[in-house]
Amino acid sequence: MASGIFGVALTGLNAAQSGLLTTSHNVANAGTAGYNRQEIRQEASKPLFTGAGFFGRGVEVTNVVRAYSDFLQQSVLSAESAQGYLKGYEQQVNIIDGIVADPTVGLSPSIQDFFKGLQSAASNPASAPARQQMISLANTLASRFRQIDSRLQEVRVGVNEQITSTVSQINALATKIADLNNGIAARTSGAGRDPNDLLDQRDAVIQELNKLVKVTTLQQTDGSLNVAVGSGQMLVLGGTANQFSAIPSATDPESISVSFKQGFSDVPIPDNLLQGGKLGALLNFRTNTLNLAQNALGRVAIGLGRTMNEQHRLGQDLDGNMGGDLFQVSTPRVVNYANNGGNANIQAKLSSVGELTNSDYRVVFTQAGTYDVIRLSDNYKQNATAAQIAAGYTMDGVTFTLTAGAPLAGDSFLVQPTRGGARDFQMLVTDTNRIATAAPFRTDAPLTNVGTGKVDGGVSNSPYDKVTINFTGAGTFTVTDTTTGAPIARPGAAVPLTNASYVWAYPANATVTVNGWQTTISGVPASGDQFVVDKTVASKGTVNTGTGTIGEVVPDPAARPVGAPVPNPPQSVFLPQLDKVRNNVTVTFTSPTQFNVVDNTTGTTLASGLNYNPAIANAVSFNGWSIKLSGAPVAGDVFKVGPNTNASADSRNALALAGLQTANVLGDGSATYQSAYSQMVSTVGNQASEVKIGVKAQDTLVKEANSQKSEFSGVNLDEEAANLLKYQQAYLAASKVISIAQETFKSILNI
């Protein structure tokens, strides 16, 4: 019986010792990150059967387990992955917000100062200091564009470096997880029990990895965990760690992309599949904020440069020459996908800056032999035939053209229409005499006129004039420059023009060419239907009843600078034909209600018997200019249009240039230069604000998730102190049993 008492007491002593050891281990690791409280599991030993019944044989410690909840662990992982993403995004977006929103170094003050200088030149067109100030402020504006773009490019380089660094950290953690998997598998299969401390270490490493990129785990029978990212790419497979690589993107070498190593090759992982954590934040920030900001800045630069250049060409400088370009304007960047199998080259040209977006585009040659043109900001897609791409296919103000070679199915081309707009923006004019403040023509009403007719100073026809197309029947329409009020004659009408020359036929005249641009009407318009081209952006009337549509506006392919041959390839800017804008033209009234127009320079009668209404201002347009006649002329009265000599005091073109500040020339005719920039600043600011709020909310969620996990599996020192007392008492009690057994055994020996 004594032997039985000794055995039972010894099991109690061992169990108490195990409890003390486990509790001491908990106390020692109370501050260890990721440590889960451990507990012993014990149960009664199998009883001994005797004739008197079953007698207990003490206690057995069956296992040491950790207080672990997979649900709570996954909650922490989910919360921390989102937290890592938001904090990573916040860090980057705050940099961009600080760059573009700074009221002292942002773009808006420079735009305002430039137009103040332009208005000063318009007020004093003959003043060399006013002209020099305009040039200086234009250079300052160009410098500001480039400075902001340079800062954004520095951010892009920094993002690439951080992606590379983060990928290295991910690979290191993956290797550590694989090593722990090997250790866990070896100990689990050998002992049949969980190596708790190794499991905790692995969970802690996975938790760190999850802060960098969102992961999913899959438990294996040998105790190891497979770790996957993205759409199921296995980063850790048992005891093997696969590797990610950070390499220049095959679609855009300026961007670092993440690839998955398979054998000797790298398999790219689409950015949108790597969600959560710091890596997901960097990739999404680059796509949704950095690209947006740089493209939007470039769009403003291109829009300002193009529209200013096109208006400046309509003017005349101090030396009597037609105006040239004020600013250097960037051209779209096209990148051939590195894995293209064909040898095709795609060229992109800007057609209408008013229709430009802040997006990049991808052109993909399909199995069907057509081309998908995809707007990457929202994945909107248009399909173009091979013939359309060969001729030039226009979408969102960008014309895509196959210029050489032949593609294979799947070949892809990245097009960035505005990315380099701010980087390449420069002031081209250095000579004050080259500022074209004057109009190239002037009007005159001779004193010999008898009637009370008048003529205004006139304006050069601008591609940004509003033009209205009105269908007067299913097969006829008229075209009117609504800005000047002048009717437009149909193309090919015989000279001299008559009143009938201003009626267009449909579909014979479906291609409408006006003021240096061209568009095409298709479908079946109905009488009363209307189409409008305003600031080179086409739209259809809101109450149209027919099925007619109007295409995108593109530059007139035959347009050319004064005296130059027809361009080949076609023109990529809006260039009204101004060869004859300075010819001597007379408007002669044959009666109070009719007049003829003669180009005296060429000896051509341009129009005969045109109607005149003395009750209103009558707009007349020829040779690239428009004038308004009013009052009551009589037969024999003459009005003249001719070259603008001694034009130093003329500021008509300068005023037109200054007027572009408030013109909605961007965003499909909805935004000025400054409002387009402000929209970008507002978008970035809203993103920064949203992320800041998200970070605060996510910090709370992480705190709650960790609190719940700690409450369930963390070490509570008060509880452990109580356990120490409990196991100490158990140990002492077991020792007392042994002592009593010894005394009893001695007593028996002494009988």
CSV table of C-alpha atoms in Angstrom, one decimal, residues 78-91 93-94 685-703:
chain,number,residue,atom,x,y,z
A,78,SER,CA,-7.0,41.2,-41.2
A,79,ALA,CA,-7.0,44.3,-39.1
A,80,GLU,CA,-3.2,44.7,-39.2
A,81,SER,CA,-3.1,44.1,-42.9
A,82,ALA,CA,-5.6,46.9,-43.5
A,83,GLN,CA,-3.7,49.1,-41.0
A,84,GLY,CA,-0.4,48.5,-42.8
A,85,TYR,CA,-2.1,49.4,-46.1
A,86,LEU,CA,-3.7,52.6,-44.8
A,87,LYS,CA,-0.5,53.8,-43.0
A,88,GLY,CA,1.6,53.1,-46.0
A,89,TYR,CA,-0.9,55.0,-48.3
A,90,GLU,CA,-1.1,57.8,-45.8
A,91,GLN,CA,2.6,58.3,-45.7
A,93,VAL,CA,-0.4,60.6,-50.2
A,94,ASN,CA,0.6,63.2,-47.6
A,685,GLY,CA,-6.6,66.2,-50.6
A,686,ASN,CA,-9.8,64.1,-50.3
A,687,GLN,CA,-7.7,60.9,-50.6
A,688,ALA,CA,-5.4,62.2,-47.9
A,689,SER,CA,-8.3,63.1,-45.6
A,690,GLU,CA,-10.1,59.7,-46.2
A,691,VAL,CA,-6.9,57.8,-45.5
A,692,LYS,CA,-6.3,59.8,-42.3
A,693,ILE,CA,-9.7,59.0,-41.1
A,694,GLY,CA,-9.3,55.4,-42.1
A,695,VAL,CA,-6.0,55.1,-40.2
A,696,LYS,CA,-7.6,56.4,-37.0
A,697,ALA,CA,-10.5,54.0,-37.4
A,698,GLN,CA,-8.2,51.1,-38.2
A,699,ASP,CA,-5.9,51.8,-35.3
A,700,THR,CA,-9.0,51.3,-33.1
A,701,LEU,CA,-9.9,48.1,-34.8
A,702,VAL,CA,-6.3,46.8,-34.4
A,703,LYS,CA,-6.3,47.7,-30.8
